[in-house]
Amino acid sequence: MTATEGVGRRRFLSLLGAGAAGASLPGLVTGCAPGGKGTGPAAGGNRPLSAAFYQAINDLDPHGASAVDEASLLANRQIYDTLVAWDGAKATPGLATSWRQPDETTWEFTLRDGVVFHDGSKLTSADVKASLERLAASDGPQKPLWSTVDTIKAPDPSTITITTKEPVGTLLVNLTLAFILPAAQIGKGDLSRKAIGSGPFAVESFTPSSQLLLKPAPGYWGGASKLAGLRLPYIPESSTRMTSLQNGEVDVTWIIPPDELERLRGVDGVKIESKPGVNYFLTWFNCGRKPFSDPRVRRALLHALDIKTIVSSLYGDAAAVMDAPIPSAVFGHAPQKPYAYDPDLARRELAEAGHGSGIRTSMMWFKDTGPLATELAQSIISAWAKVGVVVEPQQIEKAAWLKRLTALDWDIELQVNTVTTGDADYTLGRLYTSEANRMGYANKELDGLLAKAKATSDQDERKSLYGRACEIIWRDAVGVFPAALAATYGLRSSVAGFVPAANSQPEFRTVSTTG
Amino acid sequence: MTAYLGRRLAQALLQIWGAITIVFIALRVLPGDPAELILGSQATPEALEELRGNLGLDEPLLVQYATHMRDVVALDFGHSWRQSVNALDACLERLGSTLSLSAWAMVITIVLGFAAGSFAARRANTWADHLVSVSSLVGQALPPFWIGIMLSLIFARWLQILPSTADGTMVSLLLPAFTLALPFVGWLGRLVRTGILEEMNQDYVRTAHAKGMSHRVVFYIHVLRNTLVPVVTMLGLLMGYFIANGVIVEVIFAWPGIGSLLIDSITFRDYAVVEAVLTVITVCYILLNLLVDVLYVYLDPRIQLENA
């Protein structure tokens, strides 16, 4: 009976809302400039902050199959804590207040005192141990990051010790993806839906790929959020998403499509914030296949591209021309000398390599890999046509693209790649080794550099090793690295305290709204 | 009646079996491997092989099909790897949203369609009638996604009087429901108009007029009621269209129904969910048809069951 009454009242209220919206219609049409704050029916009141990322949150299990989806990571950052955080160059304290390395393969972390989970239970080293062990044993996409972990021990409630089979320089970075959940929930609770963490926000309700509703966790160790709540809706259609920002249905949305950026800048009540991002376009040559096994051909193709003009005309300031195989926001980036745009040189080099009569090849991509991907592919293809390289465009579906990519069944491919950890190891170390064999390129020297960089934990040494790796990949023209996408956020002007994040995982704890 | 129902039910089951089989084959013919999508681009061949084994993807197709049919009979579509839950549960928890959207679209279609149809019929062959006819043709010709984006631009972005996405209120239902309904308002209007004009020429109308009944009473009590019979058949099919057309409309308006779930699941080869959603849509469609057949008999007892 109560349930029926509840539904009845809610429906009555929403009908009332409909009536109100209808009644104020003439005033709105004549009196309000487009974009004025508070004209949207959803605006105003002590409602939760609404933040729409452009991808869907599917699963809250931080160790599950979707765990490194950008959208999952975004949700997990609000709900869970990690041992350490990453500020772009070094690890900063999270659940661990300090750590030391007694020897090359042993790490010892001291845990923060008085941290509680959203269910009120106290966080101890047993929870950390259980979470890390679950992650290491999981079948998901994080598996390769944890394959070198040997033992995880909890000698006392506030200490955790991790030993690795070999020295692992990226352990701290990888730990920023290792979310901690209560040991008691593992193997029991429905972790995909009813997540319990110790992070700044607790789950109120969740409908996969539709909406995640969070409320601030009182007494969060880093300081509790002052928001009434945090709503993370999924709006698949990007023009609808822009509309929701303009009429105040959502307070924050990202990523802003490059072709909408200029227009939104002129909209009242909306502000744009952006930051160099960790997402970037790359166009690999299949270096194991003729004619791309010849580095002269690959270099010639780079000289045939006026990357600067292509990128600035397509993306404006929503993307930056790259000067290395990884974006400048990534740890380990070292700038290289750009390939000069010189179609004549390109033709000469192609002729020297024995392709004076031209090349017929193909390029594959899937439409949603990144903003204006098709337009970018077409620009590159038409530039190559001018030097006699005829590229058949193959826009295919994501699943088909992935299948061919891993089977090395392609000539040239275009994709947006994400340096999820913000560290060169995640991309260079993972993709460019001969063993990984992701684009048919094999280089003993590069293998050695990447292995050494993986093993050392001296950050300066790692930086210089990855710098060398950038140089080799760039010099050998393993691919075209056209553009690093900016992380672009659209905000209502009433939103304060928001800090744009390079990795699309902003923190909402410090955000507040005015008016 | 029982024999008739029994036969229709058997036909329905056969149709459902056919649909499930077609969906199963279509999904396996498509290129793309769930194991690769789960493990991501850095997966090792061994890990992929192992996961394929766990998912049963390494079995011959016929074996997979037999297992699948056995599970489906037990209403078990398997596990959604994207959401880590039972696929049918994932579908059913969103079915309500789709049904309520379709139902409201239906209400809008009926109210506006009958209004437009009877308006046009009473002014047959005047400019008003032609206006209704032309606009209904235009309405039917426009693709729903275009109507959706236009309505969203006009009412949510420019006028800012309606929300562009679902926020749990009745108001947010208006745009998607109108988008679904608009192409069919004109369609229903024309159906109603033709029906009325045909009925108006029937003997019983002349008789009713002759015995002095007012024109309004004749029209609303007798004529309109008799036009219901062909219309109801169409409305049953219409509900099916709404559920299926909802796929695109739900994506445009971020409506949390099975349509947006379906699109997402196809992209990521979440076989279990795709099969669950398509089966649910099929079953809805077939059951609605069955319901229409039954309603038919109640609306016009003259209809012979065996010939229906």
PDB file of N, CA and C in Angstrom, chain A residues 417-490:
ATOM      1  N   ASN A 417      44.478   6.085 -28.693  1.00  0.00           N
ATOM      2  CA  ASN A 417      45.026   5.264 -27.638  1.00  0.00           C
ATOM      3  C   ASN A 417      45.017   6.094 -26.359  1.00  0.00           C
ATOM      4  N   THR A 418      44.925   5.416 -25.229  1.00  0.00           N
ATOM      5  CA  THR A 418      44.899   6.123 -23.953  1.00  0.00           C
ATOM      6  C   THR A 418      46.038   5.644 -23.075  1.00  0.00           C
ATOM      7  N   VAL A 419      46.812   6.581 -22.567  1.00  0.00           N
ATOM      8  CA  VAL A 419      47.857   6.202 -21.606  1.00  0.00           C
ATOM      9  C   VAL A 419      47.212   6.234 -20.232  1.00  0.00           C
ATOM     10  N   THR A 420      46.522   5.134 -19.899  1.00  0.00           N
ATOM     11  CA  THR A 420      45.649   5.108 -18.738  1.00  0.00           C
ATOM     12  C   THR A 420      46.345   5.536 -17.451  1.00  0.00           C
ATOM     13  N   THR A 421      47.590   5.108 -17.260  1.00  0.00           N
ATOM     14  CA  THR A 421      48.283   5.454 -16.014  1.00  0.00           C
ATOM     15  C   THR A 421      48.994   6.797 -16.101  1.00  0.00           C
ATOM     16  N   GLY A 422      49.072   7.378 -17.293  1.00  0.00           N
ATOM     17  CA  GLY A 422      49.827   8.619 -17.459  1.00  0.00           C
ATOM     18  C   GLY A 422      51.319   8.380 -17.455  1.00  0.00           C
ATOM     19  N   ASP A 423      51.736   7.122 -17.613  1.00  0.00           N
ATOM     20  CA  ASP A 423      53.148   6.775 -17.578  1.00  0.00           C
ATOM     21  C   ASP A 423      53.514   6.032 -18.866  1.00  0.00           C
ATOM     22  N   ALA A 424      54.701   6.361 -19.402  1.00  0.00           N
ATOM     23  CA  ALA A 424      55.115   5.802 -20.686  1.00  0.00           C
ATOM     24  C   ALA A 424      55.109   4.278 -20.699  1.00  0.00           C
ATOM     25  N   ASP A 425      55.320   3.670 -19.541  1.00  0.00           N
ATOM     26  CA  ASP A 425      55.352   2.206 -19.500  1.00  0.00           C
ATOM     27  C   ASP A 425      54.057   1.614 -20.048  1.00  0.00           C
ATOM     28  N   TYR A 426      52.940   2.290 -19.767  1.00  0.00           N
ATOM     29  CA  TYR A 426      51.641   1.749 -20.135  1.00  0.00           C
ATOM     30  C   TYR A 426      51.493   1.620 -21.652  1.00  0.00           C
ATOM     31  N   THR A 427      52.118   2.543 -22.391  1.00  0.00           N
ATOM     32  CA  THR A 427      52.010   2.481 -23.850  1.00  0.00           C
ATOM     33  C   THR A 427      53.289   1.945 -24.478  1.00  0.00           C
ATOM     34  N   LEU A 428      54.400   2.675 -24.268  1.00  0.00           N
ATOM     35  CA  LEU A 428      55.646   2.248 -24.903  1.00  0.00           C
ATOM     36  C   LEU A 428      56.028   0.856 -24.428  1.00  0.00           C
ATOM     37  N   GLY A 429      56.064   0.673 -23.114  1.00  0.00           N
ATOM     38  CA  GLY A 429      56.525  -0.599 -22.541  1.00  0.00           C
ATOM     39  C   GLY A 429      55.610  -1.760 -22.881  1.00  0.00           C
ATOM     40  N   ARG A 430      54.347  -1.464 -23.141  1.00  0.00           N
ATOM     41  CA  ARG A 430      53.372  -2.520 -23.347  1.00  0.00           C
ATOM     42  C   ARG A 430      53.222  -2.859 -24.832  1.00  0.00           C
ATOM     43  N   LEU A 431      53.360  -1.851 -25.694  1.00  0.00           N
ATOM     44  CA  LEU A 431      53.000  -2.064 -27.094  1.00  0.00           C
ATOM     45  C   LEU A 431      54.187  -2.255 -28.037  1.00  0.00           C
ATOM     46  N   TYR A 432      55.380  -1.712 -27.677  1.00  0.00           N
ATOM     47  CA  TYR A 432      56.427  -1.637 -28.679  1.00  0.00           C
ATOM     48  C   TYR A 432      57.523  -2.693 -28.540  1.00  0.00           C
ATOM     49  N   THR A 433      57.389  -3.634 -27.613  1.00  0.00           N
ATOM     50  CA  THR A 433      58.405  -4.680 -27.505  1.00  0.00           C
ATOM     51  C   THR A 433      58.214  -5.690 -28.632  1.00  0.00           C
ATOM     52  N   SER A 434      59.318  -6.368 -29.000  1.00  0.00           N
ATOM     53  CA  SER A 434      59.206  -7.388 -30.058  1.00  0.00           C
ATOM     54  C   SER A 434      58.246  -8.475 -29.622  1.00  0.00           C
ATOM     55  N   GLU A 435      58.228  -8.728 -28.313  1.00  0.00           N
ATOM     56  CA  GLU A 435      57.380  -9.799 -27.807  1.00  0.00           C
ATOM     57  C   GLU A 435      55.901  -9.444 -27.969  1.00  0.00           C
ATOM     58  N   ALA A 436      55.568  -8.187 -27.671  1.00  0.00           N
ATOM     59  CA  ALA A 436      54.166  -7.766 -27.814  1.00  0.00           C
ATOM     60  C   ALA A 436      53.752  -7.841 -29.277  1.00  0.00           C
ATOM     61  N   ASN A 437      54.683  -7.497 -30.181  1.00  0.00           N
ATOM     62  CA  ASN A 437      54.458  -7.598 -31.624  1.00  0.00           C
ATOM     63  C   ASN A 437      53.099  -7.036 -32.042  1.00  0.00           C
ATOM     64  N   ARG A 438      52.900  -5.740 -31.763  1.00  0.00           N
ATOM     65  CA  ARG A 438      51.610  -5.154 -32.040  1.00  0.00           C
ATOM     66  C   ARG A 438      51.519  -4.519 -33.413  1.00  0.00           C
ATOM     67  N   MET A 439      52.700  -4.161 -33.998  1.00  0.00           N
ATOM     68  CA  MET A 439      52.650  -3.551 -35.324  1.00  0.00           C
ATOM     69  C   MET A 439      53.790  -4.072 -36.181  1.00  0.00           C
ATOM     70  N   GLY A 440      54.289  -5.261 -35.826  1.00  0.00           N
ATOM     71  CA  GLY A 440      55.306  -5.892 -36.662  1.00  0.00           C
ATOM     72  C   GLY A 440      56.681  -5.268 -36.563  1.00  0.00           C
ATOM     73  N   TYR A 441      56.847  -4.326 -35.647  1.00  0.00           N
ATOM     74  CA  TYR A 441      58.134  -3.651 -35.514  1.00  0.00           C
ATOM     75  C   TYR A 441      58.951  -4.356 -34.440  1.00  0.00           C
ATOM     76  N   ALA A 442      60.218  -4.684 -34.746  1.00  0.00           N
ATOM     77  CA  ALA A 442      61.067  -5.345 -33.750  1.00  0.00           C
ATOM     78  C   ALA A 442      62.438  -4.683 -33.743  1.00  0.00           C
ATOM     79  N   ASN A 443      62.892  -4.310 -32.550  1.00  0.00           N
ATOM     80  CA  ASN A 443      64.155  -3.615 -32.415  1.00  0.00           C
ATOM     81  C   ASN A 443      64.779  -4.024 -31.079  1.00  0.00           C
ATOM     82  N   LYS A 444      65.897  -4.760 -31.164  1.00  0.00           N
ATOM     83  CA  LYS A 444      66.567  -5.278 -29.967  1.00  0.00           C
ATOM     84  C   LYS A 444      66.936  -4.156 -29.002  1.00  0.00           C
ATOM     85  N   GLU A 445      67.445  -3.061 -29.568  1.00  0.00           N
ATOM     86  CA  GLU A 445      67.891  -1.962 -28.719  1.00  0.00           C
ATOM     87  C   GLU A 445      66.707  -1.398 -27.922  1.00  0.00           C
ATOM     88  N   LEU A 446      65.582  -1.229 -28.629  1.00  0.00           N
ATOM     89  CA  LEU A 446      64.381  -0.716 -27.981  1.00  0.00           C
ATOM     90  C   LEU A 446      63.893  -1.684 -26.896  1.00  0.00           C
ATOM     91  N   ASP A 447      63.915  -2.975 -27.209  1.00  0.00           N
ATOM     92  CA  ASP A 447      63.518  -3.986 -26.221  1.00  0.00           C
ATOM     93  C   ASP A 447      64.322  -3.819 -24.937  1.00  0.00           C
ATOM     94  N   GLY A 448      65.655  -3.663 -25.117  1.00  0.00           N
ATOM     95  CA  GLY A 448      66.540  -3.525 -23.965  1.00  0.00           C
ATOM     96  C   GLY A 448      66.196  -2.293 -23.139  1.00  0.00           C
ATOM     97  N   LEU A 449      65.995  -1.167 -23.829  1.00  0.00           N
ATOM     98  CA  LEU A 449      65.672   0.081 -23.135  1.00  0.00           C
ATOM     99  C   LEU A 449      64.378  -0.048 -22.336  1.00  0.00           C
ATOM    100  N   LEU A 450      63.355  -0.650 -22.986  1.00  0.00           N
ATOM    101  CA  LEU A 450      62.047  -0.745 -22.336  1.00  0.00           C
ATOM    102  C   LEU A 450      62.095  -1.689 -21.136  1.00  0.00           C
ATOM    103  N   ALA A 451      62.856  -2.782 -21.282  1.00  0.00           N
ATOM    104  CA  ALA A 451      62.978  -3.727 -20.168  1.00  0.00           C
ATOM    105  C   ALA A 451      63.689  -3.064 -18.995  1.00  0.00           C
ATOM    106  N   LYS A 452      64.726  -2.292 -19.306  1.00  0.00           N
ATOM    107  CA  LYS A 452      65.484  -1.624 -18.264  1.00  0.00           C
ATOM    108  C   LYS A 452      64.602  -0.583 -17.563  1.00  0.00           C
ATOM    109  N   ALA A 453      63.822   0.150 -18.355  1.00  0.00           N
ATOM    110  CA  ALA A 453      62.961   1.184 -17.782  1.00  0.00           C
ATOM    111  C   ALA A 453      61.890   0.565 -16.890  1.00  0.00           C
ATOM    112  N   LYS A 454      61.429  -0.613 -17.272  1.00  0.00           N
ATOM    113  CA  LYS A 454      60.410  -1.319 -16.479  1.00  0.00           C
ATOM    114  C   LYS A 454      60.969  -1.722 -15.123  1.00  0.00           C
ATOM    115  N   ALA A 455      62.267  -2.084 -15.126  1.00  0.00           N
ATOM    116  CA  ALA A 455      62.842  -2.678 -13.920  1.00  0.00           C
ATOM    117  C   ALA A 455      63.318  -1.642 -12.901  1.00  0.00           C
ATOM    118  N   THR A 456      63.680  -0.468 -13.372  1.00  0.00           N
ATOM    119  CA  THR A 456      64.251   0.470 -12.413  1.00  0.00           C
ATOM    120  C   THR A 456      63.157   1.313 -11.761  1.00  0.00           C
ATOM    121  N   SER A 457      63.420   1.724 -10.521  1.00  0.00           N
ATOM    122  CA  SER A 457      62.441   2.590  -9.881  1.00  0.00           C
ATOM    123  C   SER A 457      63.010   3.986  -9.652  1.00  0.00           C
ATOM    124  N   ASP A 458      64.202   4.228 -10.218  1.00  0.00           N
ATOM    125  CA  ASP A 458      64.767   5.574 -10.190  1.00  0.00           C
ATOM    126  C   ASP A 458      64.064   6.402 -11.261  1.00  0.00           C
ATOM    127  N   GLN A 459      63.243   7.384 -10.835  1.00  0.00           N
ATOM    128  CA  GLN A 459      62.377   8.085 -11.789  1.00  0.00           C
ATOM    129  C   GLN A 459      63.175   8.852 -12.849  1.00  0.00           C
ATOM    130  N   ASP A 460      64.330   9.439 -12.451  1.00  0.00           N
ATOM    131  CA  ASP A 460      65.118  10.189 -13.441  1.00  0.00           C
ATOM    132  C   ASP A 460      65.655   9.261 -14.515  1.00  0.00           C
ATOM    133  N   GLU A 461      66.123   8.075 -14.068  1.00  0.00           N
ATOM    134  CA  GLU A 461      66.661   7.126 -15.031  1.00  0.00           C
ATOM    135  C   GLU A 461      65.547   6.654 -15.973  1.00  0.00           C
ATOM    136  N   ARG A 462      64.368   6.383 -15.395  1.00  0.00           N
ATOM    137  CA  ARG A 462      63.240   5.944 -16.225  1.00  0.00           C
ATOM    138  C   ARG A 462      62.930   6.997 -17.279  1.00  0.00           C
ATOM    139  N   LYS A 463      62.916   8.253 -16.840  1.00  0.00           N
ATOM    140  CA  LYS A 463      62.575   9.334 -17.767  1.00  0.00           C
ATOM    141  C   LYS A 463      63.556   9.375 -18.946  1.00  0.00           C
ATOM    142  N   SER A 464      64.844   9.200 -18.633  1.00  0.00           N
ATOM    143  CA  SER A 464      65.816   9.283 -19.734  1.00  0.00           C
ATOM    144  C   SER A 464      65.727   8.039 -20.620  1.00  0.00           C
ATOM    145  N   LEU A 465      65.432   6.867 -20.034  1.00  0.00           N
ATOM    146  CA  LEU A 465      65.277   5.660 -20.850  1.00  0.00           C
ATOM    147  C   LEU A 465      64.082   5.771 -21.795  1.00  0.00           C
ATOM    148  N   TYR A 466      62.960   6.269 -21.275  1.00  0.00           N
ATOM    149  CA  TYR A 466      61.786   6.422 -22.142  1.00  0.00           C
ATOM    150  C   TYR A 466      62.021   7.499 -23.187  1.00  0.00           C
ATOM    151  N   GLY A 467      62.853   8.500 -22.824  1.00  0.00           N
ATOM    152  CA  GLY A 467      63.224   9.520 -23.793  1.00  0.00           C
ATOM    153  C   GLY A 467      63.939   8.891 -24.983  1.00  0.00           C
ATOM    154  N   ARG A 468      64.861   7.980 -24.695  1.00  0.00           N
ATOM    155  CA  ARG A 468      65.576   7.269 -25.756  1.00  0.00           C
ATOM    156  C   ARG A 468      64.595   6.434 -26.595  1.00  0.00           C
ATOM    157  N   ALA A 469      63.660   5.793 -25.897  1.00  0.00           N
ATOM    158  CA  ALA A 469      62.663   4.963 -26.599  1.00  0.00           C
ATOM    159  C   ALA A 469      61.833   5.826 -27.547  1.00  0.00           C
ATOM    160  N   CYS A 470      61.420   7.010 -27.062  1.00  0.00           N
ATOM    161  CA  CYS A 470      60.651   7.938 -27.919  1.00  0.00           C
ATOM    162  C   CYS A 470      61.458   8.238 -29.187  1.00  0.00           C
ATOM    163  N   GLU A 471      62.750   8.483 -28.998  1.00  0.00           N
ATOM    164  CA  GLU A 471      63.601   8.859 -30.115  1.00  0.00           C
ATOM    165  C   GLU A 471      63.637   7.760 -31.173  1.00  0.00           C
ATOM    166  N   ILE A 472      63.833   6.502 -30.708  1.00  0.00           N
ATOM    167  CA  ILE A 472      63.943   5.385 -31.663  1.00  0.00           C
ATOM    168  C   ILE A 472      62.637   5.186 -32.426  1.00  0.00           C
ATOM    169  N   ILE A 473      61.514   5.200 -31.707  1.00  0.00           N
ATOM    170  CA  ILE A 473      60.215   4.967 -32.353  1.00  0.00           C
ATOM    171  C   ILE A 473      59.927   6.081 -33.356  1.00  0.00           C
ATOM    172  N   TRP A 474      60.282   7.302 -32.975  1.00  0.00           N
ATOM    173  CA  TRP A 474      60.075   8.466 -33.848  1.00  0.00           C
ATOM    174  C   TRP A 474      60.972   8.380 -35.083  1.00  0.00           C
ATOM    175  N   ARG A 475      62.269   8.074 -34.842  1.00  0.00           N
ATOM    176  CA  ARG A 475      63.239   8.031 -35.932  1.00  0.00           C
ATOM    177  C   ARG A 475      62.879   6.935 -36.934  1.00  0.00           C
ATOM    178  N   ASP A 476      62.434   5.793 -36.422  1.00  0.00           N
ATOM    179  CA  ASP A 476      62.108   4.677 -37.306  1.00  0.00           C
ATOM    180  C   ASP A 476      60.694   4.784 -37.891  1.00  0.00           C
ATOM    181  N   ALA A 477      60.012   5.853 -37.560  1.00  0.00           N
ATOM    182  CA  ALA A 477      58.682   6.117 -38.123  1.00  0.00           C
ATOM    183  C   ALA A 477      57.776   4.884 -38.062  1.00  0.00           C
ATOM    184  N   VAL A 478      57.623   4.359 -36.850  1.00  0.00           N
ATOM    185  CA  VAL A 478      56.754   3.201 -36.662  1.00  0.00           C
ATOM    186  C   VAL A 478      55.304   3.570 -36.997  1.00  0.00           C
ATOM    187  N   GLY A 479      55.031   4.854 -36.846  1.00  0.00           N
ATOM    188  CA  GLY A 479      53.690   5.314 -37.171  1.00  0.00           C
ATOM    189  C   GLY A 479      53.657   6.817 -37.311  1.00  0.00           C
ATOM    190  N   VAL A 480      52.460   7.316 -37.662  1.00  0.00           N
ATOM    191  CA  VAL A 480      52.237   8.759 -37.619  1.00  0.00           C
ATOM    192  C   VAL A 480      51.623   9.030 -36.256  1.00  0.00           C
ATOM    193  N   PHE A 481      52.092  10.048 -35.561  1.00  0.00           N
ATOM    194  CA  PHE A 481      51.502  10.400 -34.278  1.00  0.00           C
ATOM    195  C   PHE A 481      50.951  11.811 -34.418  1.00  0.00           C
ATOM    196  N   PRO A 482      49.724  11.906 -34.953  1.00  0.00           N
ATOM    197  CA  PRO A 482      49.244  13.226 -35.368  1.00  0.00           C
ATOM    198  C   PRO A 482      48.903  14.163 -34.209  1.00  0.00           C
ATOM    199  N   ALA A 483      48.028  13.718 -33.309  1.00  0.00           N
ATOM    200  CA  ALA A 483      47.484  14.707 -32.388  1.00  0.00           C
ATOM    201  C   ALA A 483      47.195  14.127 -31.013  1.00  0.00           C
ATOM    202  N   ALA A 484      47.552  14.916 -30.001  1.00  0.00           N
ATOM    203  CA  ALA A 484      47.151  14.583 -28.631  1.00  0.00           C
ATOM    204  C   ALA A 484      45.891  15.375 -28.337  1.00  0.00           C
ATOM    205  N   LEU A 485      44.852  14.669 -27.890  1.00  0.00           N
ATOM    206  CA  LEU A 485      43.575  15.338 -27.655  1.00  0.00           C
ATOM    207  C   LEU A 485      43.589  16.027 -26.300  1.00  0.00           C
ATOM    208  N   ALA A 486      43.090  17.257 -26.274  1.00  0.00           N
ATOM    209  CA  ALA A 486      42.985  17.947 -24.998  1.00  0.00           C
ATOM    210  C   ALA A 486      41.805  17.360 -24.233  1.00  0.00           C
ATOM    211  N   ALA A 487      41.946  17.331 -22.902  1.00  0.00           N
ATOM    212  CA  ALA A 487      40.801  16.952 -22.086  1.00  0.00           C
ATOM    213  C   ALA A 487      39.972  18.212 -21.926  1.00  0.00           C
ATOM    214  N   THR A 488      38.821  18.289 -22.638  1.00  0.00           N
ATOM    215  CA  THR A 488      38.029  19.520 -22.657  1.00  0.00           C
ATOM    216  C   THR A 488      36.755  19.346 -21.842  1.00  0.00           C
ATOM    217  N   TYR A 489      36.545  20.244 -20.903  1.00  0.00           N
ATOM    218  CA  TYR A 489      35.393  20.170 -20.010  1.00  0.00           C
ATOM    219  C   TYR A 489      34.500  21.386 -20.239  1.00  0.00           C
ATOM    220  N   GLY A 490      33.196  21.155 -20.320  1.00  0.00           N
ATOM    221  CA  GLY A 490      32.235  22.248 -20.344  1.00  0.00           C
ATOM    222  C   GLY A 490      31.555  22.308 -18.996  1.00  0.00           C
TER     223      GLY A 490
END
